[in-house]
mmCIF file of C-alpha atoms and ligand atoms in Angstrom:
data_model
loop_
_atom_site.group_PDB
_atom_site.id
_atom_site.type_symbol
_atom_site.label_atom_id
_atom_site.label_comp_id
_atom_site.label_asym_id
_atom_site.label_seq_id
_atom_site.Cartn_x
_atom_site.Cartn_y
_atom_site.Cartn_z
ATOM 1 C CA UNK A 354 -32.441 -8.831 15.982
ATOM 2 C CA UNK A 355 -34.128 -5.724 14.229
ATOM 3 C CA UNK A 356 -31.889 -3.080 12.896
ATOM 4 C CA UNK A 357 -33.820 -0.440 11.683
ATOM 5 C CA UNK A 358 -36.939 -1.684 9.749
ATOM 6 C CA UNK A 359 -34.098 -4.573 8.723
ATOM 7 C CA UNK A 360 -32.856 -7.340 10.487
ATOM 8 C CA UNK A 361 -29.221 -7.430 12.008
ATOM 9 C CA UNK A 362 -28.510 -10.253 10.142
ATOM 10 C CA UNK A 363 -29.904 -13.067 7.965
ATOM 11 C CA UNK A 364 -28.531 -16.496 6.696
ATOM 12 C CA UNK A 365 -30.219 -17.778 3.831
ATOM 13 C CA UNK A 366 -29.614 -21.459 3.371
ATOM 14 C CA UNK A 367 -30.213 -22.360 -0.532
ATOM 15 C CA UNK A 368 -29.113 -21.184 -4.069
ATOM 16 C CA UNK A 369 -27.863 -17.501 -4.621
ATOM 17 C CA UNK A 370 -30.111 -17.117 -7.615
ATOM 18 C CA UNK A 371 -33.562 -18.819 -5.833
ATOM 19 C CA UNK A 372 -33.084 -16.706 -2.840
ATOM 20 C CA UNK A 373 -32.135 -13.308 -4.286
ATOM 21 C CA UNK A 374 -35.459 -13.903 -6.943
ATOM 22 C CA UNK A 375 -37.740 -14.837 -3.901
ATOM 23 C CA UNK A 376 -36.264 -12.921 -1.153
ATOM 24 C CA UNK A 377 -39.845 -11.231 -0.357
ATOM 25 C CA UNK A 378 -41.145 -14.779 0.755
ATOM 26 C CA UNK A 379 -37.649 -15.955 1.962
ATOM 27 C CA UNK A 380 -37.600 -13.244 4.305
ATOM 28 C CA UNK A 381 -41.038 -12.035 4.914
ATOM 29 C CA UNK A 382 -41.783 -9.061 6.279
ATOM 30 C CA UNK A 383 -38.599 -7.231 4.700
ATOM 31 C CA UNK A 384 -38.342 -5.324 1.961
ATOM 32 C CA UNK A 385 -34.519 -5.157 0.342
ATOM 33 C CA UNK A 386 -35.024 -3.537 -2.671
ATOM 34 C CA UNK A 387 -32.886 -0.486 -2.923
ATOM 35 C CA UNK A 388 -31.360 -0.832 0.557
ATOM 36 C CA UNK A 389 -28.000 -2.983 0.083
ATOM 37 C CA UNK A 390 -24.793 -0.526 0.331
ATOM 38 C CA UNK A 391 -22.256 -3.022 -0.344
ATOM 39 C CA UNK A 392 -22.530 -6.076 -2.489
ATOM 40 C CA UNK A 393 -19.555 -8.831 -1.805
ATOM 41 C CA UNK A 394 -19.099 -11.635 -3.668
ATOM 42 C CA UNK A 395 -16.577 -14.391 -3.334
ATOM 43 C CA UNK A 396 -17.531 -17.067 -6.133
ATOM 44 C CA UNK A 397 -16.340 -20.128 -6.556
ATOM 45 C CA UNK A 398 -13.601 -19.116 -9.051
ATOM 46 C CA UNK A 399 -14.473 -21.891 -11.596
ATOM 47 C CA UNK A 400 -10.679 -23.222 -10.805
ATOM 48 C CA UNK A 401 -11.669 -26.829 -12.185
ATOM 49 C CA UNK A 402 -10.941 -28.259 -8.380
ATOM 50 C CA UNK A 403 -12.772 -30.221 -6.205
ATOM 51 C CA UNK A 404 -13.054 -28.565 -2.578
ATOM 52 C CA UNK A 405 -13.576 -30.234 0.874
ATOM 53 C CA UNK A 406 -16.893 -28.448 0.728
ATOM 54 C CA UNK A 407 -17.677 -27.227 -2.658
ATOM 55 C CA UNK A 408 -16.833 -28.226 -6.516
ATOM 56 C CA UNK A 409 -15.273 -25.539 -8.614
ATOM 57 C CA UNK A 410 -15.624 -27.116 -12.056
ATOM 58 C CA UNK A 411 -18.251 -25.549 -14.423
ATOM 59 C CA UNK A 412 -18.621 -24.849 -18.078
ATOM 60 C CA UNK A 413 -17.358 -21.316 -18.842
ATOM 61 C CA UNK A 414 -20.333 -19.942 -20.046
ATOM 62 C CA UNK A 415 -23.109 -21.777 -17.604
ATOM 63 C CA UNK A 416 -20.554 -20.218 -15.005
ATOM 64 C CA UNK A 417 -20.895 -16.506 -16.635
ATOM 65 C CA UNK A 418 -24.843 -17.100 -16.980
ATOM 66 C CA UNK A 419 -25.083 -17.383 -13.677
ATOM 67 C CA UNK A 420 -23.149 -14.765 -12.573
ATOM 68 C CA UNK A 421 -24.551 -12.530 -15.130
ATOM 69 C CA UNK A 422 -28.612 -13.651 -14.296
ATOM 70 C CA UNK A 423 -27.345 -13.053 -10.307
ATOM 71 C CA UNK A 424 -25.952 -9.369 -10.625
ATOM 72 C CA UNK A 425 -28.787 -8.617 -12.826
ATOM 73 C CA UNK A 426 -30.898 -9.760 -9.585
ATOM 74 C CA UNK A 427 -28.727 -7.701 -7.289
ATOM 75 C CA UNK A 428 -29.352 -4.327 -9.490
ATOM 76 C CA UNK A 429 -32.888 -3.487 -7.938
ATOM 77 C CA UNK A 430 -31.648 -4.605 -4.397
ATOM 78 C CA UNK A 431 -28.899 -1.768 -4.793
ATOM 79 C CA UNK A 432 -29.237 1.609 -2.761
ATOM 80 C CA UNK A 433 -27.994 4.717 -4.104
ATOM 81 C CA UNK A 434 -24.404 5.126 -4.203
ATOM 82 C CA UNK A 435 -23.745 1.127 -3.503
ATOM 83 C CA UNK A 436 -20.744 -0.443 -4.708
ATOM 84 C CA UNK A 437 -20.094 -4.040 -5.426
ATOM 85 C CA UNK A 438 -16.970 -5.842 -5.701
ATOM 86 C CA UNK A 439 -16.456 -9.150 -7.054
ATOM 87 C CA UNK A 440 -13.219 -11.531 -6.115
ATOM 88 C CA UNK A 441 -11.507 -13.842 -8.626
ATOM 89 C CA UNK A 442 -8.496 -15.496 -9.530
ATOM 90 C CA UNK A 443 -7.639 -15.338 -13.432
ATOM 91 C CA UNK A 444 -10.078 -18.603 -14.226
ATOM 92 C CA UNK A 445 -12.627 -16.297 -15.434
ATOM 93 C CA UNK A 446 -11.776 -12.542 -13.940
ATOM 94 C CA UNK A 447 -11.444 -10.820 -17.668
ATOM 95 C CA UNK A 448 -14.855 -12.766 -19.091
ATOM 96 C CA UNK A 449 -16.490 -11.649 -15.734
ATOM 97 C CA UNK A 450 -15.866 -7.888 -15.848
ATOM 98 C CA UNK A 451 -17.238 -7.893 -18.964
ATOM 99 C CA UNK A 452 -20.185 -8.922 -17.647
ATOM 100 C CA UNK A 453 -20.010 -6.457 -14.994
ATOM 101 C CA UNK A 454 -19.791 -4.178 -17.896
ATOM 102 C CA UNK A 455 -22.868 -5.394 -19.083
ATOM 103 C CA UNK A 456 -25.345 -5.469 -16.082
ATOM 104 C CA UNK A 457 -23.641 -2.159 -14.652
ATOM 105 C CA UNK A 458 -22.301 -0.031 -17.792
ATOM 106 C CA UNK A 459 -18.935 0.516 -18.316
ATOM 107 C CA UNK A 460 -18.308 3.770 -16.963
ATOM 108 C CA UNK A 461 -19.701 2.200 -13.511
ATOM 109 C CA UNK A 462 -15.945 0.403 -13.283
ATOM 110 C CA UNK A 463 -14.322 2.166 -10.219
ATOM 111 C CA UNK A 464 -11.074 -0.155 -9.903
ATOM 112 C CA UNK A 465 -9.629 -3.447 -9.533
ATOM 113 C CA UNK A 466 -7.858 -4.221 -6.114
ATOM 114 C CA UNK A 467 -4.927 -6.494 -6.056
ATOM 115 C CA UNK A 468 -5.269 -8.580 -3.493
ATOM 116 C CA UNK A 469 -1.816 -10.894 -2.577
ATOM 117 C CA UNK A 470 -3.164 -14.051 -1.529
ATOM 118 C CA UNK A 471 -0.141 -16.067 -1.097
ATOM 119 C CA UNK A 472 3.592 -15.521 0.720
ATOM 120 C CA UNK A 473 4.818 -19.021 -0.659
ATOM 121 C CA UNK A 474 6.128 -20.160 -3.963
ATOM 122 C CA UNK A 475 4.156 -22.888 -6.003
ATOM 123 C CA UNK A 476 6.877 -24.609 -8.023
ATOM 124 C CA UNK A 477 4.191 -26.908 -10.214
ATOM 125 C CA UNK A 478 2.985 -23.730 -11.737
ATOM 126 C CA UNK A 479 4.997 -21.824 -15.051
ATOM 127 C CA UNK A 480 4.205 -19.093 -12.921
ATOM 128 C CA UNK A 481 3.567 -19.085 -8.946
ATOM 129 C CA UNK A 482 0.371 -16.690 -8.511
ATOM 130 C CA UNK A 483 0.447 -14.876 -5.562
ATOM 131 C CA UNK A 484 -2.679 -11.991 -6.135
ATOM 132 C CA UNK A 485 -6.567 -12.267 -6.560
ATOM 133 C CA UNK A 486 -8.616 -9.917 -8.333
ATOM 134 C CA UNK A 487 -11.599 -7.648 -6.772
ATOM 135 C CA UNK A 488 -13.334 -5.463 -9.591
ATOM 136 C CA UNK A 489 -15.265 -2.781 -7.963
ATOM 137 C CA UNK A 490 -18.295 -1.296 -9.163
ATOM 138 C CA UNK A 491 -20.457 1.383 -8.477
ATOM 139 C CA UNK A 492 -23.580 1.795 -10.761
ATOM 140 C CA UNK A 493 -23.985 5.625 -9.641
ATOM 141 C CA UNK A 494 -20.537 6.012 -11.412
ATOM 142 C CA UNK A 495 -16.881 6.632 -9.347
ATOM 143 C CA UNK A 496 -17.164 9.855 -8.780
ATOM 144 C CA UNK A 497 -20.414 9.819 -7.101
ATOM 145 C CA UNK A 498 -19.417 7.436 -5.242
ATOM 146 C CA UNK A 499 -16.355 8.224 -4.120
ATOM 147 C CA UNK A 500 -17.985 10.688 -2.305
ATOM 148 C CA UNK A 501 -19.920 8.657 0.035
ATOM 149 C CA UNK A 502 -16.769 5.806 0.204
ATOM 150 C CA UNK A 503 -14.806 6.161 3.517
ATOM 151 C CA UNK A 504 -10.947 6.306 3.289
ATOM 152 C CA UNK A 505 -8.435 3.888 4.528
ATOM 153 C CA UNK A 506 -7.431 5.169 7.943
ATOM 154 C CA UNK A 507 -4.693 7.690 8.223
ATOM 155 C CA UNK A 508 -2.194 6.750 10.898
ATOM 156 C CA UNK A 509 0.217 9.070 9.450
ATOM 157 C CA UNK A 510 1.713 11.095 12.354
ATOM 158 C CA UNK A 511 -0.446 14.332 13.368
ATOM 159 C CA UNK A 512 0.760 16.948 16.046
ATOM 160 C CA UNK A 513 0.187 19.884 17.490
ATOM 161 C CA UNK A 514 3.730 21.813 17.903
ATOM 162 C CA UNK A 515 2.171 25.510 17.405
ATOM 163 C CA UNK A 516 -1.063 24.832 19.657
ATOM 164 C CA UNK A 517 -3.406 24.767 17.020
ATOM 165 C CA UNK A 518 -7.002 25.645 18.097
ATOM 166 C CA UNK A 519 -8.038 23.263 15.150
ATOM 167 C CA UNK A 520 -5.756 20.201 16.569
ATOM 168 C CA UNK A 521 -3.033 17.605 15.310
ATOM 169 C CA UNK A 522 -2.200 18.776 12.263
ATOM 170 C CA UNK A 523 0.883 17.798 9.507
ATOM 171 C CA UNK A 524 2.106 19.194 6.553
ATOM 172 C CA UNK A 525 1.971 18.666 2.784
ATOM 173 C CA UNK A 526 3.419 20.245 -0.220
ATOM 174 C CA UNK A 527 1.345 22.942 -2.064
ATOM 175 C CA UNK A 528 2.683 22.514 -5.393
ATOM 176 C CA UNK A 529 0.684 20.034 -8.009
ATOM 177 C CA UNK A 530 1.953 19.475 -11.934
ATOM 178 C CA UNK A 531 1.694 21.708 -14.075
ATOM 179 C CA UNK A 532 -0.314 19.832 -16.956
ATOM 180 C CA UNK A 533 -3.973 22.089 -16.571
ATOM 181 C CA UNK A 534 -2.169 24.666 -13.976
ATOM 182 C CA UNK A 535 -3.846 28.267 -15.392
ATOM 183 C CA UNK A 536 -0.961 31.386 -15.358
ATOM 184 C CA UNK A 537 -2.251 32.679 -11.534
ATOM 185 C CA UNK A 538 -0.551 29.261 -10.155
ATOM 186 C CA UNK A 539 2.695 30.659 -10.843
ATOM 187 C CA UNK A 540 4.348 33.466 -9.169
ATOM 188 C CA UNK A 541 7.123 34.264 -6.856
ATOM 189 C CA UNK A 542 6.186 33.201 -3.153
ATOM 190 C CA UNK A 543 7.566 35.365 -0.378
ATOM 191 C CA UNK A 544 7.640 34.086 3.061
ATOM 192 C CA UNK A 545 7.452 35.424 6.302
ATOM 193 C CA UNK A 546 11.466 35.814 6.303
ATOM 194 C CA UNK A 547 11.843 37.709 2.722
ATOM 195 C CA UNK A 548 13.002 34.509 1.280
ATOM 196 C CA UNK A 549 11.769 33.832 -2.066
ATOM 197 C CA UNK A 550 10.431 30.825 -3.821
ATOM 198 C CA UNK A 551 9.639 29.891 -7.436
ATOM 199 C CA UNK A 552 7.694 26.512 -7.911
ATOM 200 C CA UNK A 553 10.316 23.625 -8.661
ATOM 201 C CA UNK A 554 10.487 22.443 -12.387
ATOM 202 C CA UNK A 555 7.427 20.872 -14.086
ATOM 203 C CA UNK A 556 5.018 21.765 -11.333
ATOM 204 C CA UNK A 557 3.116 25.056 -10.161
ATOM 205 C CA UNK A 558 1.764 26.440 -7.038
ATOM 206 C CA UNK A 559 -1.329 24.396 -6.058
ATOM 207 C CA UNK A 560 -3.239 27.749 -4.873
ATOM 208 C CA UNK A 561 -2.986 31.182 -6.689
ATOM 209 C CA UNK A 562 -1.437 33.548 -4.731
ATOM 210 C CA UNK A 563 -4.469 35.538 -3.599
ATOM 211 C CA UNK A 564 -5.985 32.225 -2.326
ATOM 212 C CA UNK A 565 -2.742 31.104 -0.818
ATOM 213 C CA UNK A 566 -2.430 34.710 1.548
ATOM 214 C CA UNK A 567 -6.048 34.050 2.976
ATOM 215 C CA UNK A 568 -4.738 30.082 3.824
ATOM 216 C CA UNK A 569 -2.211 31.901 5.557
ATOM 217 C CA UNK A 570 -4.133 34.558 7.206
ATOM 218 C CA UNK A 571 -6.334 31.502 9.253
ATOM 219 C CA UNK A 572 -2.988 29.994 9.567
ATOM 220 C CA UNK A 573 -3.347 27.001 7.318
ATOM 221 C CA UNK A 574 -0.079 27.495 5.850
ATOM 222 C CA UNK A 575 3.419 26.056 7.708
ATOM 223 C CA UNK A 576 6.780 28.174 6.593
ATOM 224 C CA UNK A 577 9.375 25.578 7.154
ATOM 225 C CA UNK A 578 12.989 26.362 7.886
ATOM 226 C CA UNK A 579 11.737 28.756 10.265
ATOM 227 C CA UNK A 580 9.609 30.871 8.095
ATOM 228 C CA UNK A 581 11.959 30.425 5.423
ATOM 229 C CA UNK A 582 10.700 27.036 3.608
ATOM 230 C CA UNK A 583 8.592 26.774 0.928
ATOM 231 C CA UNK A 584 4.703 26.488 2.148
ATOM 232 C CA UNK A 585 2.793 23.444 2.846
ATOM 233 C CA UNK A 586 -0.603 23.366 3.707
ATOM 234 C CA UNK A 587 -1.600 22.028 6.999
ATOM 235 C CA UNK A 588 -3.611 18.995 7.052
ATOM 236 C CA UNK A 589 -5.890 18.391 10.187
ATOM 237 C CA UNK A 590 -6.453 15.377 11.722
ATOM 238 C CA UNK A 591 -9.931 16.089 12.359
ATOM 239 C CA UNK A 592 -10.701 16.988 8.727
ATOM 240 C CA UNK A 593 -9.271 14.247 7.482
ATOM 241 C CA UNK A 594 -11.632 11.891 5.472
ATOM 242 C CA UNK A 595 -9.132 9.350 5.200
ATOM 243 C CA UNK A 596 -6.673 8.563 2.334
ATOM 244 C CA UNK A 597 -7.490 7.104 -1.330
ATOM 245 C CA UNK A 598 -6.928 3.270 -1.104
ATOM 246 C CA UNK A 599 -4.319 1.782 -3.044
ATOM 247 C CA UNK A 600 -5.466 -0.742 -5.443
ATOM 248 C CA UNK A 601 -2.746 -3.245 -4.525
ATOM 249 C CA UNK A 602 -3.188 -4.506 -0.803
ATOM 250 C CA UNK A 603 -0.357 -6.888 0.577
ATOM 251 C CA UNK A 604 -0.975 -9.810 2.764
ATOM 252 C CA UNK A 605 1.146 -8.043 5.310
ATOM 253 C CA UNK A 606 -2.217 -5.299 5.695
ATOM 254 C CA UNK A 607 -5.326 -7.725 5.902
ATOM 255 C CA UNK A 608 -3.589 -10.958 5.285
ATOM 256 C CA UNK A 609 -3.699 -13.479 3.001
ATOM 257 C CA UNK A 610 -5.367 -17.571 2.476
ATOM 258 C CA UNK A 611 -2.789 -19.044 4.534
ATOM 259 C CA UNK A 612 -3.717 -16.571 7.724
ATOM 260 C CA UNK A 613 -7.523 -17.307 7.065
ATOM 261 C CA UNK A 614 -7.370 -20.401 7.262
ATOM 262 C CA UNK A 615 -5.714 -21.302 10.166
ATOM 263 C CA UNK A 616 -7.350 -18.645 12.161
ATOM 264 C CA UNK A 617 -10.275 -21.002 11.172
ATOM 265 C CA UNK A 618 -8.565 -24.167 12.088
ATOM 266 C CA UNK A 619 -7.463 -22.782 15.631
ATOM 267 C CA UNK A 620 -11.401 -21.805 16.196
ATOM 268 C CA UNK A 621 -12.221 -25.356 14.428
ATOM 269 C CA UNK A 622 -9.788 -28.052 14.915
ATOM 270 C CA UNK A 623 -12.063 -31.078 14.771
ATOM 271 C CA UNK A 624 -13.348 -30.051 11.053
ATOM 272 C CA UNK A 625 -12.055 -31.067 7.601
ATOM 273 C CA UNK A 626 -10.266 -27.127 6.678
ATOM 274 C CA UNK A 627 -12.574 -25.027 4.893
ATOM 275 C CA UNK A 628 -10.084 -24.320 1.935
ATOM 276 C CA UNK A 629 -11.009 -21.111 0.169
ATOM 277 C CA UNK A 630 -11.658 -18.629 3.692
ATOM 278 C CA UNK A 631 -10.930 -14.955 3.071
ATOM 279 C CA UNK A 632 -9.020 -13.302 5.798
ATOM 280 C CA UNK A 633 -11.612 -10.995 8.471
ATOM 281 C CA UNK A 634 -9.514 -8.124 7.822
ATOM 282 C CA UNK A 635 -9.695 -8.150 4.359
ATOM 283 C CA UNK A 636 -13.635 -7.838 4.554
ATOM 284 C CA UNK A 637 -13.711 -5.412 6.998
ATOM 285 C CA UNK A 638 -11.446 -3.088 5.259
ATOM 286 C CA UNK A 639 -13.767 -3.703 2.418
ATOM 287 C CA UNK A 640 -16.489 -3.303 4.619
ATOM 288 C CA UNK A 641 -15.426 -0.053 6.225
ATOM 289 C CA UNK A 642 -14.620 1.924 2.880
ATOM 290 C CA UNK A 643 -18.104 0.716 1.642
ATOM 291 C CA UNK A 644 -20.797 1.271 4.106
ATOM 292 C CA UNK A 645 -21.185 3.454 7.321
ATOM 293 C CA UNK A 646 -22.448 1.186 10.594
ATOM 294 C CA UNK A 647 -26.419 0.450 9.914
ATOM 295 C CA UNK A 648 -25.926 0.310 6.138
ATOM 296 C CA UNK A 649 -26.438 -3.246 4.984
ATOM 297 C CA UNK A 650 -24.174 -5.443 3.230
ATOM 298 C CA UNK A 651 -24.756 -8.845 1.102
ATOM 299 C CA UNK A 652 -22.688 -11.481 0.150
ATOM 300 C CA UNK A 653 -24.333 -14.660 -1.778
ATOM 301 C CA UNK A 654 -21.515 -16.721 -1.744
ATOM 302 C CA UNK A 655 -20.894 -16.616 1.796
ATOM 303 C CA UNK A 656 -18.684 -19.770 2.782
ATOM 304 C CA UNK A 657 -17.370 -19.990 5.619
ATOM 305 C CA UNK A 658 -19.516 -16.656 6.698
ATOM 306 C CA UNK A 659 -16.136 -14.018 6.884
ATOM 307 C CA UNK A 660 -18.453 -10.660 5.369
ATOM 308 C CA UNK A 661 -21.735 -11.752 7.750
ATOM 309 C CA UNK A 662 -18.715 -11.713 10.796
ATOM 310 C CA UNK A 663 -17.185 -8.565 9.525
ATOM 311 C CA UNK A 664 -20.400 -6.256 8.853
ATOM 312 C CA UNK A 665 -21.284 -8.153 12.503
ATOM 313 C CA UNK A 666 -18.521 -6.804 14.052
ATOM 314 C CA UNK A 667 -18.571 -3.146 12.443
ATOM 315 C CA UNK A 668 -22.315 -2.498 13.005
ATOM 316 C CA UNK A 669 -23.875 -3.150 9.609
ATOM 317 C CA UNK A 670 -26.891 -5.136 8.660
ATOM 318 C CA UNK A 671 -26.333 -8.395 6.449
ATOM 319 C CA UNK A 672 -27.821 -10.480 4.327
ATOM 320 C CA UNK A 673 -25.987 -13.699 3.136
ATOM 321 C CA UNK A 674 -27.124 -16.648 1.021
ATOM 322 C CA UNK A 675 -24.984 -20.326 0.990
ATOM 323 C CA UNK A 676 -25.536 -23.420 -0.752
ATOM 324 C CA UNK A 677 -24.156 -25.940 1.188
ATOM 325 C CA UNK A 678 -26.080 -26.268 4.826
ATOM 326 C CA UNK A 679 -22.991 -28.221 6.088
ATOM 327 C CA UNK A 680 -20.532 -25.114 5.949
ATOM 328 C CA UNK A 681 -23.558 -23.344 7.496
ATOM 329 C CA UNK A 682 -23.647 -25.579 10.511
ATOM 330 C CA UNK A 683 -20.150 -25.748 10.670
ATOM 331 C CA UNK A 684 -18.798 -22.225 10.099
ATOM 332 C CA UNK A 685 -20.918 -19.367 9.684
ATOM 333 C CA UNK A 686 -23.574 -19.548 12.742
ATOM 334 C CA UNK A 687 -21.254 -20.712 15.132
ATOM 335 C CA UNK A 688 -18.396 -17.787 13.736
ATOM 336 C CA UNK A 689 -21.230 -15.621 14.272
ATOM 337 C CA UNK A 690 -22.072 -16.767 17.670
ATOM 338 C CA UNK A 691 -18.660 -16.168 18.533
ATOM 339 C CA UNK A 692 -18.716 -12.515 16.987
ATOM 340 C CA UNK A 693 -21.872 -11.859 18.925
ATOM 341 C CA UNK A 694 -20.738 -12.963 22.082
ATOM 342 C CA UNK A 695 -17.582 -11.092 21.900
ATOM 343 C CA UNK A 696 -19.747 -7.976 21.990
ATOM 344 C CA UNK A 697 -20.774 -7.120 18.086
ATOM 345 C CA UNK A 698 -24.238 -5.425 18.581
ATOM 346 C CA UNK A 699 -26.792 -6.880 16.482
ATOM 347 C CA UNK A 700 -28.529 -10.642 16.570
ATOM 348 C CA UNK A 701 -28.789 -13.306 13.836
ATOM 349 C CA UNK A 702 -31.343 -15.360 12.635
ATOM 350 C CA UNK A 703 -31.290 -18.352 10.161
ATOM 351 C CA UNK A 704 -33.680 -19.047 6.687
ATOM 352 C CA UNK A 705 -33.925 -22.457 4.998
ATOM 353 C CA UNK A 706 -36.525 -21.739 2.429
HETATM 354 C C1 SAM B 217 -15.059 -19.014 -2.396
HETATM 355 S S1 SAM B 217 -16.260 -19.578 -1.299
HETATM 356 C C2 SAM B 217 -16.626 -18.123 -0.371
HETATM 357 C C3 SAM B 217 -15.666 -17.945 0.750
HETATM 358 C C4 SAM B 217 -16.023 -16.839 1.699
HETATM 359 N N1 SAM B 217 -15.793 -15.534 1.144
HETATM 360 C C5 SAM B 217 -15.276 -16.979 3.008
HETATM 361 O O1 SAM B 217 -14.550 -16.052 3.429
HETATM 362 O O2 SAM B 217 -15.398 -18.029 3.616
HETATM 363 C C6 SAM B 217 -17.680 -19.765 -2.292
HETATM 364 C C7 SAM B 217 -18.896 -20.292 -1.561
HETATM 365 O O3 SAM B 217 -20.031 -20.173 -2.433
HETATM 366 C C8 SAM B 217 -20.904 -21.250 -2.191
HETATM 367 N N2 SAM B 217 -21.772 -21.394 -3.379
HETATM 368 C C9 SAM B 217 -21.471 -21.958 -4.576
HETATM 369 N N3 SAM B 217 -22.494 -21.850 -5.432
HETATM 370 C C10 SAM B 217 -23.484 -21.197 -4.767
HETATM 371 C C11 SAM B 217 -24.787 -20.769 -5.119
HETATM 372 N N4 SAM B 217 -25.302 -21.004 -6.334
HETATM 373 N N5 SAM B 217 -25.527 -20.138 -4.203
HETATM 374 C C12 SAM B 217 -25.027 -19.895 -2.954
HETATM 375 N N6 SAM B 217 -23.785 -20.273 -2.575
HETATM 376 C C13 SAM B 217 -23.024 -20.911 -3.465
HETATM 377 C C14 SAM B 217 -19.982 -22.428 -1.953
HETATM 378 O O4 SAM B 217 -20.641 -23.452 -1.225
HETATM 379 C C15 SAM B 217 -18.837 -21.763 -1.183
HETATM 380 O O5 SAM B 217 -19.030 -21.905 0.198
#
């Protein structure tokens, strides 16, 4: 159950706000501060319904107080470089960045992801919403983090027609723009055949030519046509760090409500349907971009328990707080039995403050 001077995993059974201000007693023996990598949080969107196991109807601004006073709680929990991301639906996702504005700064937006929720038309609506909103932050500012963040995985194709001692390699262009290109990025390219090559309209060569001869000495470049293309750079598949994300992701990629849920009514048949599930792919994208295995993540509006499963499954520490001890008993600790029998590493272990 100990992961590092943390344990695997804790559920904390009780208010979000109580048991991120008292997590020192909640949890004795642990100390969080500065140590969370990734903060998720999947609120209850304020959508004025009444769920099987929750009610979503709040004042506006009692809803924003509390949102505000629990980020403001997260901020000294947060390690360097940590990101959090926040999931709504348009009840209150433009009043709530600006409160992520407010507890993280502005410039600490990274992006909003686009998540589509929904394959099926809803005809009662003027318009049938089909996307969710995830505002990502990072307090140490995008670029920082962006460094530490992992890319999406890169099944592009990769192979190794020339025997490359560096391994399965493609090819991409080397030309960029030419907005901020400087005068050495363009210049008559030669290639190995004598054929020569201007950069196409509106964009430059992405190296300068001296730069561009030394690429080719250690036989980065590829001459297409058979030596008589223009140059692309070869792109390892070893070196890769993974791609950018997109900030749209479809249903089709980590699915969507409809999928989450009745993955949990196949494990859960005999319950009332937990209605507002996210999909375990989803998180453990989210997950995987965020943190590296043994980093710890924290969601404090758990439901159903989808981010403890996902960091469960992909090595990381959790922490994560839920109101209602019913969906606890029903959901999360049995989901995460399940997760650890199926062979995720770490233990479990269960607070009620
Ligand atoms: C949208 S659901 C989260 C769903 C979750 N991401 C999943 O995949 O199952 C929101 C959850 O927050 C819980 N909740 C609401 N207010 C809370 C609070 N003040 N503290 C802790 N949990 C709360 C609700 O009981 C509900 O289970």
């Amino acid at each position: 159950m100990v992961c590092g001077e943390l344990l695997a995993g804790v559920v904390i059974v009780g208010d979000a706000g109580s048991a991120l201000g008292s997590l020192s007693t909640v949890v004795p023996g642990v100390d969080y501060s500065g140590r969370v990598k990734l903060c998720y949080l999947d609120p209850p969107y304020n959508t004025g319904e009444r769920f099987a196991y929750y009610d979503d109807r709040r004042h506006s601004d009692s809803w924003l107080d509390e949102l505000r006073d629990n980020l403001t709680a997260v901020l000294p929990l947060l390690a360097p470089n940590a990101s959090v991301w926040l999931h709504l639906d348009d009840s209150e996702q433009h009043r709530a960045r600006s409160v992520m504005d407010e507890v993280f700064g502005r410039e600490a937006f990274v992006a909003t992801v686009i998540w589509q929720k929904r394959l099926t038309r809803d005809n009662r609506t003027a318009f049938s919403s089909m996307h969710d909103y995830i505002h990502v932050y990072a307090p140490d500012g995008p670029r920082a983090w962006k460094r530490v963040r992992n890319g999406v995985s890169d099944d592009g194709a990769f192979a190794n027609p020339d025997d490359d001692p560096r391994g399965p390699w493609r090819s991409a262009p080397m030309t960029v723009q030419s907005g901020h290109a400087t005068r050495s990025q363009f210049y008559t390219v030669v290639t190995p055949t004598g054929a020569h090559h201007e950069p196409p309209p509106g964009r430059c060569w992405t190296y300068t030519a001296e730069r561009l001869a030394q690429l080719d000495m250690e036989g980065r470049v590829y001459w297409p046509r058979g030596g008589n293309g223009k140059p692309r750079l070869k792109r390892y598949q070893n070196e890769s760090g993974g791609l950018a994300p997109f900030t749209v992701w479809g249903a089709a990629e980590v699915g969507d409500t409809s999928s989450a849920k009745k993955a949990l009514l196949r494990q859960f048949p005999d319950r009332p349907a937990f209605d507002t599930p996210k999909p375990l792919a989803l998180l453990e994208r989210i997950v995987e971009i965020a943190t590296d295995p043994g980093e710890l993540v924290l969601d404090f509006y758990l439901g159903s328990g989808t981010t403890a499963v996902a960091a469960q499954r992909l090595g990381r520490p959790w922490l994560g707080v839920e109101k209602s001890s019913e969906v606890v008993e029903a959901f999360v600790l049995p989901r995460l039995q399940a997760a650890y029998n199926d062979g995720a590493r770490a233990g479990f272990g269960i607070s009620r403050p």
